[in-house]
Amino acid sequence: MGTESPLQWIELSRQAFNHNIDSLVRLASGKKVAVSVKANAYGHGLPQIVSLLAERNDVDYLSVHSLGEGIDCREAGWKRRIIVLGPIPDDCLDAVPEFDLEPTIFDIGTLKKLGAVSKRRKQKIQTHLKLETGTNRQGITIDELPKFANAYKSFEYIKKPYGASMHFANIEDTTAHEYADYQLKKFHKMTAMMTKLGIKPTIRHAAASAAMILFDKTRFDLVRPGIAAYGLWPSKETYLSYRLSGGENDLFWSVLSWKAKITQIKNLEADSFVGYGCSYRTTSKTKLAIIPVGYCDGYDRRLSNIAHLIIKGMRSPVRGRICMNLLMADITDIKGVKAGETAILIGQDKSEQVSIEQVADWSSTIHYEVAARLSSDLPRQVVE
Ligand SMILES: *Cc1c(COP(=O)(O)O)cnc(C)c1O
């Protein structure tokens, strides 16, 4: 943003983040840990989160979706390993060894081109072969394994994948985990086949947050948590399953607060309309706070007339529609609010809390989406 005092900003709690990573490292019980920082570190801010992780010595890996995110991690000073989970355009493959990234492999053409890049540059490239076990997203099937094995074995430097990976389709959304067991069986069968084909993986990995929290048999040699690092449970079902199995309540603390300055205060007569579409009408004299946050910042338009903010420790309901860059909130019954006062969009003050989960419920989506869509333009600062 570049301004001296921003009108809205995100605060990240160092203590909460470190607490969450402590919990994850403890759950990983000696396995390697790869923290996901895709989607601008789930909206928390990639450079800030990478710096926090770099201060610790117990996180082995970052995982990212794209090549660009991998490079961003290097630019933020990350010296340890990085897995790229998503596709990399063929004409960018030289960046893989250049930035020492470990791509996920699910395409034979890309694998062969990577082999050629490695040979030309005389550099080793570590890869992770993605196995299809039932999510039907990026993995390769068991029938394709011999083809990939032959491609690997024909290479000069990378003669086999470093890792074999899979991703669960149905752990977060349910308390019944039969499908996860089915996928796990397939994974075991496919990694055994890899060994037979002469491309035995050095490490195997499968578990995102929900799997690693609930099932130690999914942890293998490395775990890949994302959402939990930010203090968010993957889902209510995951939380429930965990608690029913006797787990403690204190594993994760939320890291992020989103705050803004009230820029104007308005006094309205009874029977006044508020905002576009006249969707709200006052029934008595009303005091409104104008707040310079809108849907372009990631405050969803579906929060119109539904959400509340926290001002002076009290609930302040959103009135009228969320605009592109502004919203209006009712402060009639909150005493002594002046322009310049801070409003909390996400976060906590005294006994009031607006969580990312609450915002997700109000806007009929999941907390992953709310976090991921926080505008990357918002200034972010780590607070003690
Ligand atoms: C995003 C992602 C993760 C992390 O998932 P969370 O549910 O946020 O813990 C792990 N593995 C893969 C392949 C992913 O895409």
CSV table of C-alpha atoms and ligand atoms in Angstrom, one decimal:
chain,number,residue,atom,x,y,z
A,1,MET,CA,0.0,0.0,0.0
A,2,GLY,CA,2.9,2.3,0.8
A,3,THR,CA,0.9,4.7,3.0
A,4,GLU,CA,2.2,5.8,6.4
A,5,SER,CA,-0.9,4.9,8.3
A,6,PRO,CA,-3.2,2.6,6.5
A,7,LEU,CA,-7.0,2.7,6.8
A,8,GLN,CA,-7.1,-1.0,7.1
A,9,TRP,CA,-4.6,-3.7,7.9
A,10,ILE,CA,-4.1,-7.3,9.0
A,11,GLU,CA,-2.3,-8.3,12.2
A,12,LEU,CA,-0.7,-11.7,12.6
A,13,SER,CA,0.0,-13.0,16.1
A,14,ARG,CA,3.5,-14.5,16.3
A,15,GLN,CA,2.6,-16.2,19.6
A,16,ALA,CA,-0.5,-17.9,18.1
A,17,PHE,CA,1.3,-19.0,14.9
A,18,ASN,CA,4.2,-20.5,16.8
A,19,HIS,CA,1.8,-22.3,19.2
A,20,ASN,CA,0.1,-23.8,16.1
A,21,ILE,CA,3.4,-24.9,14.6
A,22,ASP,CA,4.5,-26.4,18.0
A,23,SER,CA,1.2,-28.4,18.0
A,24,LEU,CA,1.8,-29.6,14.5
A,25,VAL,CA,5.4,-30.6,15.0
A,26,ARG,CA,4.3,-32.5,18.2
A,27,LEU,CA,1.6,-34.3,16.2
A,28,ALA,CA,4.0,-35.1,13.4
A,29,SER,CA,6.1,-37.0,16.1
A,30,GLY,CA,9.4,-37.0,14.3
A,31,LYS,CA,8.1,-37.0,10.7
A,32,LYS,CA,9.1,-34.2,8.4
A,33,VAL,CA,6.7,-31.2,8.3
A,34,ALA,CA,5.8,-29.2,5.1
A,35,VAL,CA,3.7,-26.1,5.9
A,36,SER,CA,1.5,-25.0,3.1
A,37,VAL,CA,1.8,-21.3,2.2
A,38,LYS,CA,-0.2,-21.4,-1.0
A,39,ALA,CA,-2.8,-18.6,-1.8
A,40,ASN,CA,-0.6,-16.0,-0.1
A,41,ALA,CA,-0.3,-18.2,3.0
A,42,TYR,CA,-4.0,-18.7,3.2
A,43,GLY,CA,-4.4,-14.9,3.0
A,44,HIS,CA,-2.2,-14.3,5.9
A,45,GLY,CA,0.7,-13.0,3.8
A,46,LEU,CA,3.4,-15.2,2.3
A,47,PRO,CA,6.5,-13.1,3.2
A,48,GLN,CA,5.4,-12.6,6.8
A,49,ILE,CA,4.5,-16.3,7.3
A,50,VAL,CA,7.7,-17.5,5.6
A,51,SER,CA,9.8,-15.3,7.8
A,52,LEU,CA,8.1,-16.7,10.9
A,53,LEU,CA,8.8,-20.2,9.7
A,54,ALA,CA,12.4,-19.4,8.8
A,55,GLU,CA,13.0,-18.3,12.5
A,56,ARG,CA,12.3,-21.9,13.6
A,57,ASN,CA,14.4,-24.9,12.8
A,58,ASP,CA,11.8,-27.6,13.1
A,59,VAL,CA,10.0,-27.1,9.8
A,60,ASP,CA,11.7,-28.9,6.9
A,61,TYR,CA,9.5,-27.8,3.9
A,62,LEU,CA,7.1,-25.3,2.6
A,63,SER,CA,4.5,-26.4,0.1
A,64,VAL,CA,3.2,-24.0,-2.5
A,65,HIS,CA,0.8,-24.3,-5.5
A,66,SER,CA,2.6,-22.4,-8.2
A,67,LEU,CA,6.1,-21.8,-9.4
A,68,GLY,CA,5.7,-18.1,-8.7
A,69,GLU,CA,4.9,-18.8,-5.1
A,70,GLY,CA,8.0,-21.0,-4.8
A,71,ILE,CA,10.1,-18.2,-6.1
A,72,ASP,CA,8.4,-15.8,-3.7
A,73,CYS,CA,9.4,-18.1,-0.8
A,74,ARG,CA,13.0,-18.0,-1.9
A,75,GLU,CA,12.8,-14.2,-2.2
A,76,ALA,CA,11.4,-14.1,1.4
A,77,GLY,CA,14.6,-15.8,2.5
A,78,TRP,CA,13.5,-19.5,2.7
A,79,LYS,CA,16.6,-21.7,2.4
A,80,ARG,CA,15.1,-25.1,3.1
A,81,ARG,CA,13.1,-27.4,0.8
A,82,ILE,CA,10.0,-26.4,-1.2
A,83,ILE,CA,7.4,-28.7,-2.8
A,84,VAL,CA,5.4,-27.2,-5.7
A,85,LEU,CA,2.0,-29.0,-5.6
A,86,GLY,CA,0.5,-27.6,-8.8
A,87,PRO,CA,1.3,-27.5,-12.5
A,88,ILE,CA,4.3,-25.7,-13.9
A,89,PRO,CA,4.2,-24.5,-17.5
A,90,ASP,CA,6.7,-26.4,-19.7
A,91,ASP,CA,8.5,-23.2,-20.8
A,92,CYS,CA,9.3,-22.3,-17.2
A,93,LEU,CA,10.9,-25.6,-16.1
A,94,ASP,CA,14.4,-24.2,-16.0
A,95,ALA,CA,13.3,-22.2,-12.9
A,96,VAL,CA,12.8,-25.5,-11.0
A,97,PRO,CA,16.5,-26.3,-10.6
A,98,GLU,CA,17.4,-22.6,-10.6
A,99,PHE,CA,15.3,-21.9,-7.4
A,100,ASP,CA,15.8,-25.4,-6.1
A,101,LEU,CA,12.1,-26.4,-6.1
A,102,GLU,CA,10.7,-29.9,-5.9
A,103,PRO,CA,7.8,-30.3,-8.4
A,104,THR,CA,4.9,-32.7,-8.1
A,105,ILE,CA,4.8,-34.9,-11.2
A,106,PHE,CA,1.5,-36.0,-12.8
A,107,ASP,CA,2.2,-35.5,-16.5
A,108,ILE,CA,4.6,-37.6,-18.6
A,109,GLY,CA,5.4,-34.8,-21.0
A,110,THR,CA,6.5,-32.5,-18.2
A,111,LEU,CA,8.5,-35.3,-16.6
A,112,LYS,CA,10.4,-35.9,-19.8
A,113,LYS,CA,11.1,-32.2,-20.3
A,114,LEU,CA,12.3,-31.9,-16.7
A,115,GLY,CA,14.7,-34.8,-17.4
A,116,ALA,CA,16.1,-32.8,-20.4
A,117,VAL,CA,16.4,-29.6,-18.3
A,118,SER,CA,18.3,-31.6,-15.6
A,119,LYS,CA,20.7,-33.1,-18.2
A,120,ARG,CA,21.4,-29.8,-20.0
A,121,ARG,CA,22.0,-27.9,-16.7
A,122,LYS,CA,23.8,-30.9,-15.1
A,123,GLN,CA,21.7,-30.4,-12.0
A,124,LYS,CA,19.7,-32.9,-10.0
A,125,ILE,CA,16.0,-32.3,-9.6
A,126,GLN,CA,14.0,-33.9,-6.8
A,127,THR,CA,10.4,-34.7,-7.7
A,128,HIS,CA,7.3,-36.0,-6.0
A,129,LEU,CA,5.1,-38.4,-8.0
A,130,LYS,CA,1.4,-37.8,-7.4
A,131,LEU,CA,-0.6,-41.1,-7.2
A,132,GLU,CA,-4.3,-41.2,-8.0
A,133,THR,CA,-6.1,-42.9,-5.2
A,134,GLY,CA,-9.6,-41.6,-5.6
A,135,THR,CA,-9.6,-37.8,-5.4
A,136,ASN,CA,-9.5,-37.8,-9.2
A,137,ARG,CA,-7.6,-34.5,-9.4
A,138,GLN,CA,-3.9,-34.6,-10.3
A,139,GLY,CA,-2.7,-38.1,-9.7
A,140,ILE,CA,-1.5,-40.8,-12.1
A,141,THR,CA,-3.2,-44.2,-12.2
A,142,ILE,CA,-1.6,-47.6,-11.4
A,143,ASP,CA,-1.6,-48.5,-15.1
A,144,GLU,CA,0.5,-45.4,-15.9
A,145,LEU,CA,3.2,-46.3,-13.4
A,146,PRO,CA,5.4,-48.4,-15.7
A,147,LYS,CA,5.5,-45.5,-18.2
A,148,PHE,CA,6.6,-43.1,-15.5
A,149,ALA,CA,9.1,-45.6,-14.2
A,150,ASN,CA,10.7,-46.0,-17.6
A,151,ALA,CA,10.9,-42.2,-18.1
A,152,TYR,CA,12.6,-41.8,-14.7
A,153,LYS,CA,15.1,-44.6,-15.3
A,154,SER,CA,16.2,-43.2,-18.7
A,155,PHE,CA,17.3,-40.0,-17.1
A,156,GLU,CA,20.9,-38.9,-16.3
A,157,TYR,CA,20.4,-37.4,-12.9
A,158,ILE,CA,16.9,-38.1,-11.6
A,159,LYS,CA,16.5,-41.8,-11.9
A,160,LYS,CA,13.5,-42.0,-9.5
A,161,PRO,CA,11.1,-39.7,-7.7
A,162,TYR,CA,12.2,-38.5,-4.2
A,163,GLY,CA,8.6,-38.7,-2.9
A,164,ALA,CA,5.3,-40.4,-3.7
A,165,SER,CA,2.3,-38.5,-2.7
A,166,MET,CA,-1.5,-38.6,-2.6
A,167,HIS,CA,-4.3,-36.3,-1.4
A,168,PHE,CA,-7.5,-37.4,0.5
A,169,ALA,CA,-10.9,-36.5,-0.9
A,170,ASN,CA,-13.1,-37.0,2.1
A,171,ILE,CA,-11.6,-36.4,5.5
A,172,GLU,CA,-12.7,-32.9,6.3
A,173,ASP,CA,-16.3,-33.2,5.3
A,174,THR,CA,-17.4,-36.2,7.3
A,175,THR,CA,-17.0,-38.1,10.5
A,176,ALA,CA,-17.1,-41.4,8.5
A,177,HIS,CA,-13.7,-42.3,7.2
A,178,GLU,CA,-14.2,-45.4,5.0
A,179,TYR,CA,-13.3,-43.6,1.8
A,180,ALA,CA,-10.0,-42.4,3.4
A,181,ASP,CA,-9.2,-46.0,4.3
A,182,TYR,CA,-10.0,-47.1,0.7
A,183,GLN,CA,-7.6,-44.4,-0.6
A,184,LEU,CA,-4.9,-45.4,1.8
A,185,LYS,CA,-5.1,-49.0,0.7
A,186,LYS,CA,-4.7,-47.9,-2.9
A,187,PHE,CA,-1.7,-45.8,-2.0
A,188,HIS,CA,0.0,-48.7,-0.3
A,189,LYS,CA,-0.6,-50.9,-3.3
A,190,MET,CA,0.8,-48.2,-5.7
A,191,THR,CA,3.9,-47.4,-3.7
A,192,ALA,CA,4.6,-51.2,-3.5
A,193,MET,CA,4.3,-51.3,-7.3
A,194,MET,CA,6.8,-48.4,-7.5
A,195,THR,CA,9.3,-50.4,-5.6
A,196,LYS,CA,8.8,-53.4,-7.9
A,197,LEU,CA,9.3,-51.1,-10.9
A,198,GLY,CA,12.6,-49.9,-9.5
A,199,ILE,CA,11.5,-46.4,-8.5
A,200,LYS,CA,11.1,-46.9,-4.8
A,201,PRO,CA,10.3,-43.4,-3.3
A,202,THR,CA,12.6,-42.2,-0.5
A,203,ILE,CA,9.6,-40.6,1.3
A,204,ARG,CA,5.8,-41.0,1.1
A,205,HIS,CA,3.3,-38.4,2.1
A,206,ALA,CA,-0.5,-38.1,2.2
A,207,ALA,CA,-1.7,-36.1,5.1
A,208,ALA,CA,-3.1,-32.5,5.0
A,209,SER,CA,-4.2,-31.0,8.3
A,210,ALA,CA,-7.3,-33.1,8.9
A,211,ALA,CA,-5.6,-36.4,8.1
A,212,MET,CA,-2.5,-35.7,10.2
A,213,ILE,CA,-4.6,-34.6,13.2
A,214,LEU,CA,-6.9,-37.6,13.1
A,215,PHE,CA,-5.0,-40.5,11.8
A,216,ASP,CA,-1.3,-41.3,12.6
A,217,LYS,CA,-1.3,-44.0,9.9
A,218,THR,CA,-1.6,-41.3,7.3
A,219,ARG,CA,1.5,-39.4,8.5
A,220,PHE,CA,4.1,-41.6,6.7
A,221,ASP,CA,7.4,-39.7,6.3
A,222,LEU,CA,6.1,-36.2,5.9
A,223,VAL,CA,2.9,-34.3,6.7
A,224,ARG,CA,1.6,-31.3,4.7
A,225,PRO,CA,-0.6,-29.2,7.0
A,226,GLY,CA,-2.0,-25.9,5.7
A,227,ILE,CA,-5.1,-24.5,7.4
A,228,ALA,CA,-4.2,-25.7,10.9
A,229,ALA,CA,-1.0,-23.7,10.9
A,230,TYR,CA,-3.2,-20.6,10.8
A,231,GLY,CA,-5.1,-21.7,13.8
A,232,LEU,CA,-8.2,-22.9,11.9
A,233,TRP,CA,-9.6,-26.4,12.2
A,234,PRO,CA,-10.1,-28.0,8.8
A,235,SER,CA,-13.9,-28.4,9.6
A,236,LYS,CA,-16.4,-28.9,12.4
A,237,GLU,CA,-16.3,-32.6,11.6
A,238,THR,CA,-12.6,-32.8,12.1
A,239,TYR,CA,-12.9,-31.0,15.4
A,240,LEU,CA,-15.7,-33.3,16.4
A,241,SER,CA,-13.9,-36.5,15.4
A,242,TYR,CA,-10.8,-35.3,17.3
A,243,ARG,CA,-12.6,-34.4,20.5
A,244,LEU,CA,-14.6,-37.6,20.4
A,245,SER,CA,-11.3,-39.5,20.3
A,246,GLY,CA,-10.3,-37.7,23.5
A,247,GLY,CA,-8.2,-34.9,22.0
A,248,GLU,CA,-7.5,-31.6,23.9
A,249,ASN,CA,-9.2,-28.3,23.1
A,250,ASP,CA,-6.1,-26.1,22.9
A,251,LEU,CA,-4.3,-27.3,19.7
A,252,PHE,CA,-4.8,-24.2,17.5
A,253,TRP,CA,-5.1,-20.5,18.1
A,254,SER,CA,-6.3,-18.1,15.4
A,255,VAL,CA,-3.5,-16.0,14.0
A,256,LEU,CA,-5.2,-13.3,12.0
A,257,SER,CA,-7.1,-10.1,12.8
A,258,TRP,CA,-8.4,-7.7,10.2
A,259,LYS,CA,-8.9,-4.1,11.4
A,260,ALA,CA,-9.9,-0.8,9.8
A,261,LYS,CA,-10.3,2.9,10.9
A,262,ILE,CA,-13.8,4.4,11.0
A,263,THR,CA,-13.5,7.3,8.6
A,264,GLN,CA,-16.8,9.0,9.1
A,265,ILE,CA,-19.8,9.0,11.4
A,266,LYS,CA,-23.3,9.8,10.3
A,267,ASN,CA,-26.5,10.6,12.1
A,268,LEU,CA,-29.7,9.4,10.4
A,269,GLU,CA,-33.3,10.1,11.1
A,270,ALA,CA,-35.8,7.3,11.4
A,271,ASP,CA,-37.1,6.0,8.1
A,272,SER,CA,-33.8,6.6,6.2
A,273,PHE,CA,-32.4,4.1,3.7
A,274,VAL,CA,-28.8,2.9,3.8
A,275,GLY,CA,-26.7,2.1,0.7
A,276,TYR,CA,-27.3,0.6,-2.7
A,277,GLY,CA,-30.6,-0.9,-3.4
A,278,CYS,CA,-32.1,0.7,-0.3
A,279,SER,CA,-31.9,-2.7,1.3
A,280,TYR,CA,-31.9,-1.4,4.8
A,281,ARG,CA,-34.3,1.2,6.3
A,282,THR,CA,-33.9,2.7,9.8
A,283,THR,CA,-36.8,2.4,12.2
A,284,SER,CA,-35.4,5.0,14.7
A,285,LYS,CA,-32.7,7.6,14.9
A,286,THR,CA,-29.5,5.8,13.9
A,287,LYS,CA,-25.8,6.4,14.1
A,288,LEU,CA,-23.7,4.9,11.4
A,289,ALA,CA,-19.9,4.3,11.1
A,290,ILE,CA,-18.5,4.4,7.6
A,291,ILE,CA,-15.7,2.0,7.1
A,292,PRO,CA,-13.3,2.0,4.1
A,293,VAL,CA,-13.5,-1.8,3.5
A,294,GLY,CA,-15.5,-3.4,0.7
A,295,TYR,CA,-15.8,-6.6,-1.3
A,296,CYS,CA,-12.7,-5.7,-3.4
A,297,ASP,CA,-10.7,-6.2,-0.2
A,298,GLY,CA,-12.2,-9.7,0.4
A,299,TYR,CA,-15.1,-8.6,2.6
A,300,ASP,CA,-17.8,-10.6,0.8
A,301,ARG,CA,-20.9,-8.8,-0.5
A,302,ARG,CA,-23.0,-11.7,0.9
A,303,LEU,CA,-22.2,-10.2,4.3
A,304,SER,CA,-24.6,-7.3,3.5
A,305,ASN,CA,-27.1,-6.8,6.3
A,306,ILE,CA,-25.9,-10.0,8.0
A,307,ALA,CA,-22.4,-9.6,9.6
A,308,HIS,CA,-21.3,-7.6,12.5
A,309,LEU,CA,-18.0,-5.9,13.3
A,310,ILE,CA,-16.6,-5.3,16.8
A,311,ILE,CA,-16.3,-1.6,17.9
A,312,LYS,CA,-15.2,-0.8,21.5
A,313,GLY,CA,-15.7,-4.4,22.4
A,314,MET,CA,-19.4,-4.4,21.2
A,315,ARG,CA,-21.2,-5.8,18.2
A,316,SER,CA,-21.9,-3.3,15.4
A,317,PRO,CA,-24.2,-4.7,12.7
A,318,VAL,CA,-23.5,-4.2,9.0
A,319,ARG,CA,-26.3,-2.1,7.5
A,320,GLY,CA,-27.2,-2.1,3.8
A,321,ARG,CA,-25.1,-3.6,1.1
A,322,ILE,CA,-21.3,-4.0,1.2
A,323,CYS,CA,-19.9,-1.7,-1.5
A,324,MET,CA,-16.8,-2.2,-3.6
A,325,ASN,CA,-14.7,-0.1,-1.2
A,326,LEU,CA,-17.0,0.9,1.7
A,327,LEU,CA,-19.4,-0.5,4.2
A,328,MET,CA,-21.7,1.0,6.8
A,329,ALA,CA,-22.2,-0.3,10.4
A,330,ASP,CA,-24.6,0.6,13.1
A,331,ILE,CA,-23.1,2.2,16.2
A,332,THR,CA,-26.3,3.8,17.7
A,333,ASP,CA,-25.9,1.9,21.0
A,334,ILE,CA,-22.2,2.1,21.3
A,335,LYS,CA,-21.2,5.1,23.3
A,336,GLY,CA,-18.4,7.5,22.5
A,337,VAL,CA,-17.4,6.3,19.0
A,338,LYS,CA,-15.4,8.9,17.1
A,339,ALA,CA,-14.0,8.9,13.5
A,340,GLY,CA,-10.5,7.4,13.7
A,341,GLU,CA,-11.7,4.6,16.1
A,342,THR,CA,-10.6,1.1,15.1
A,343,ALA,CA,-13.3,-1.4,13.9
A,344,ILE,CA,-12.5,-5.1,14.0
A,345,LEU,CA,-13.8,-7.1,10.9
A,346,ILE,CA,-12.1,-10.3,12.0
A,347,GLY,CA,-10.6,-10.8,15.4
A,348,GLN,CA,-11.4,-10.4,19.1
A,349,ASP,CA,-11.9,-7.6,21.7
A,350,LYS,CA,-13.0,-8.3,25.2
A,351,SER,CA,-15.7,-10.9,25.2
A,352,GLU,CA,-16.6,-10.5,21.5
A,353,GLN,CA,-15.0,-12.4,18.7
A,354,VAL,CA,-15.6,-12.6,15.0
A,355,SER,CA,-13.8,-15.6,13.6
A,356,ILE,CA,-13.0,-16.5,10.0
A,357,GLU,CA,-15.3,-19.4,10.5
A,358,GLN,CA,-18.1,-17.1,11.5
A,359,VAL,CA,-17.5,-14.9,8.5
A,360,ALA,CA,-17.6,-18.0,6.3
A,361,ASP,CA,-20.9,-19.1,7.8
A,362,TRP,CA,-22.4,-15.7,7.2
A,363,SER,CA,-21.3,-15.7,3.6
A,364,SER,CA,-22.2,-19.3,2.9
A,365,THR,CA,-18.8,-20.6,2.2
A,366,ILE,CA,-15.8,-22.2,4.0
A,367,HIS,CA,-13.1,-20.5,6.1
A,368,TYR,CA,-10.5,-21.6,3.5
A,369,GLU,CA,-12.1,-19.3,0.9
A,370,VAL,CA,-12.6,-16.4,3.2
A,371,ALA,CA,-8.9,-16.5,4.2
A,372,ALA,CA,-7.6,-17.1,0.7
A,373,ARG,CA,-9.5,-14.2,-0.7
A,374,LEU,CA,-8.3,-11.5,1.7
A,375,SER,CA,-6.8,-9.0,-0.7
A,376,SER,CA,-3.0,-9.3,-1.0
A,377,ASP,CA,-2.9,-5.5,-1.2
A,378,LEU,CA,-3.8,-5.2,2.5
A,379,PRO,CA,-0.8,-4.4,4.7
A,380,ARG,CA,0.1,-7.2,7.1
A,381,GLN,CA,2.2,-6.9,10.2
A,382,VAL,CA,3.3,-9.5,12.8
A,383,VAL,CA,2.4,-8.4,16.3
A,384,GLU,CA,3.8,-9.8,19.6
B,1,LIG,C1,-3.7,-27.4,0.2
B,1,LIG,C2,-3.1,-28.7,0.3
B,1,LIG,C3,-2.7,-29.2,1.6
B,1,LIG,C4,-3.0,-28.5,2.9
B,1,LIG,O1,-4.3,-28.7,3.2
B,1,LIG,P1,-5.0,-28.2,4.5
B,1,LIG,O2,-6.4,-28.8,4.5
B,1,LIG,O3,-5.0,-26.7,4.4
B,1,LIG,O4,-4.2,-28.7,5.6
B,1,LIG,C5,-2.0,-30.4,1.6
B,1,LIG,N1,-1.8,-31.1,0.4
B,1,LIG,C6,-2.2,-30.7,-0.8
B,1,LIG,C7,-1.9,-31.5,-2.0
B,1,LIG,C8,-2.9,-29.5,-0.9
B,1,LIG,O5,-3.3,-29.1,-2.0
